Amino acid sequence: LANASAAPDRWSRLKETSTFKRTVEIWRFVFVFFFKLWVVNSAWSYSKADRDKSAKRGIKEEARSARTAELANWLRERLVTLGPTFIKIGQQFSTRSDILSPEFIAELVKLQDKVPA
């Protein structure tokens, strides 16, 4: 019990953050995510070995899948950093295989069972 009270609250900083700073933090996350997603889906960002004109978007599926998995991991980590509300959003999206790729689903499912305290 003593260890539980000594552990720092992961999200206590959110209570002390100004509304403006929090808003900037959230919008920065949104813009960075969509920029990274755009780069992942852009053929110019891959080496010539990973490009294939006959493949979807001109990118080999293995290379795109690997980069998407990295982005999905980044997304999960940032959702945890942003706090409980964003973890809940990630949990909800983890059930939407009709919207997200399997790489994102596999990463967001981790928020179902292993939610940090």
Short mmCIF file of C-alpha atoms in Angstrom, two decimals:
data_model
loop_
_atom_site.label_atom_id
_atom_site.label_comp_id
_atom_site.label_asym_id
_atom_site.label_seq_id
_atom_site.Cartn_x
_atom_site.Cartn_y
_atom_site.Cartn_z
CA LEU A 1 0.00 0.00 0.00
CA ALA A 2 2.87 2.39 0.74
CA ASN A 3 4.31 1.77 -2.73
CA ALA A 4 1.00 2.59 -4.38
CA SER A 5 0.81 6.01 -2.73
CA ALA A 6 4.49 6.70 -3.45
CA ALA A 7 4.05 6.02 -7.18
CA PRO A 8 3.63 9.26 -9.13
CA ASP A 9 0.29 9.80 -10.83
CA ARG A 10 0.94 9.47 -14.55
CA TRP A 11 -1.59 12.13 -15.48
CA SER A 12 -1.33 14.55 -12.57
CA ARG A 13 0.46 16.99 -14.88
CA LEU A 14 -2.77 17.29 -16.88
CA LYS A 15 -4.52 18.86 -13.90
CA GLU A 16 -1.89 21.59 -13.70
CA THR A 17 -1.69 22.31 -17.46
CA SER A 18 -3.38 25.40 -18.83
CA THR A 19 -6.22 24.97 -21.30
CA PHE A 20 -4.20 26.67 -24.02
CA LYS A 21 -1.15 24.47 -23.48
CA ARG A 22 -3.33 21.33 -23.48
CA THR A 23 -5.07 22.43 -26.68
CA VAL A 24 -1.72 23.01 -28.37
CA GLU A 25 -0.50 19.60 -27.17
CA ILE A 26 -3.56 17.84 -28.64
CA TRP A 27 -3.47 19.67 -31.99
CA ARG A 28 0.28 19.06 -32.28
CA PHE A 29 -0.39 15.34 -31.84
CA VAL A 30 -3.11 15.43 -34.53
CA PHE A 31 -0.95 17.28 -37.07
CA VAL A 32 2.13 15.13 -36.43
CA PHE A 33 0.08 11.94 -36.76
CA PHE A 34 -1.49 12.93 -40.06
CA PHE A 35 1.88 14.10 -41.41
CA LYS A 36 3.46 10.77 -40.47
CA LEU A 37 0.53 8.92 -42.05
CA TRP A 38 0.96 10.93 -45.25
CA VAL A 39 4.69 10.06 -45.33
CA VAL A 40 3.94 6.36 -44.77
CA ASN A 41 1.54 6.40 -47.72
CA SER A 42 3.85 8.38 -50.05
CA ALA A 43 5.97 6.36 -52.45
CA TRP A 44 8.73 9.01 -52.53
CA SER A 45 9.57 8.28 -48.88
CA TYR A 46 10.56 4.67 -49.66
CA SER A 47 13.81 3.42 -51.13
CA LYS A 48 13.75 2.22 -54.72
CA ALA A 49 13.98 -1.36 -53.45
CA ASP A 50 10.68 -0.89 -51.61
CA ARG A 51 8.83 0.57 -54.59
CA ASP A 52 6.77 -1.47 -57.02
CA LYS A 53 4.74 0.18 -59.79
CA SER A 54 2.26 -2.68 -59.87
CA ALA A 55 1.60 -2.53 -56.11
CA LYS A 56 -1.00 -0.36 -54.40
CA ARG A 57 0.27 3.24 -54.21
CA GLY A 58 3.51 2.06 -55.78
CA ILE A 59 4.82 0.65 -52.50
CA LYS A 60 5.59 -2.99 -51.71
CA GLU A 61 3.12 -4.30 -49.15
CA GLU A 62 5.82 -5.57 -46.77
CA ALA A 63 7.55 -2.19 -46.60
CA ARG A 64 4.29 -0.26 -46.16
CA SER A 65 3.11 -2.71 -43.50
CA ALA A 66 6.36 -2.36 -41.54
CA ARG A 67 6.15 1.43 -41.56
CA THR A 68 2.46 1.37 -40.68
CA ALA A 69 3.23 -0.89 -37.70
CA GLU A 70 5.85 1.63 -36.51
CA LEU A 71 3.32 4.44 -36.85
CA ALA A 72 0.70 2.39 -34.99
CA ASN A 73 3.14 1.87 -32.12
CA TRP A 74 3.86 5.60 -32.05
CA LEU A 75 0.11 6.30 -32.02
CA ARG A 76 -0.53 3.96 -29.07
CA GLU A 77 2.30 5.48 -27.06
CA ARG A 78 1.06 9.02 -27.73
CA LEU A 79 -2.52 8.13 -26.80
CA VAL A 80 -1.25 6.88 -23.44
CA THR A 81 0.76 10.07 -22.99
CA LEU A 82 -2.28 12.23 -23.75
CA GLY A 83 -4.29 10.59 -21.00
CA PRO A 84 -7.34 8.50 -20.13
CA THR A 85 -9.72 10.10 -22.62
CA PHE A 86 -7.40 9.34 -25.52
CA ILE A 87 -6.80 5.81 -24.25
CA LYS A 88 -10.56 5.30 -24.36
CA ILE A 89 -10.67 6.62 -27.94
CA GLY A 90 -7.89 4.15 -28.85
CA GLN A 91 -9.84 1.32 -27.23
CA GLN A 92 -12.91 2.21 -29.24
CA PHE A 93 -10.98 2.37 -32.52
CA SER A 94 -9.35 -1.00 -31.77
CA THR A 95 -12.70 -2.63 -32.49
CA ARG A 96 -13.17 -0.90 -35.84
CA SER A 97 -11.43 -3.18 -38.34
CA ASP A 98 -13.63 -1.67 -41.05
CA ILE A 99 -11.87 1.70 -40.58
CA LEU A 100 -8.28 0.92 -39.58
CA SER A 101 -5.62 -1.33 -41.05
CA PRO A 102 -4.63 -4.54 -39.24
CA GLU A 103 -1.39 -2.92 -38.05
CA PHE A 104 -3.30 -0.22 -36.18
CA ILE A 105 -5.82 -2.72 -34.77
CA ALA A 106 -3.03 -4.99 -33.48
CA GLU A 107 -1.40 -2.07 -31.67
CA LEU A 108 -4.57 -0.48 -30.28
CA VAL A 109 -5.83 -3.81 -28.94
CA LYS A 110 -2.96 -3.57 -26.46
CA LEU A 111 -4.90 -0.72 -24.84
CA GLN A 112 -7.73 -3.15 -24.01
CA ASP A 113 -5.79 -5.33 -21.57
CA LYS A 114 -2.63 -3.43 -20.70
CA VAL A 115 -3.84 0.02 -19.74
CA PRO A 116 -1.22 1.85 -17.68
CA ALA A 117 -2.33 3.05 -14.26
#
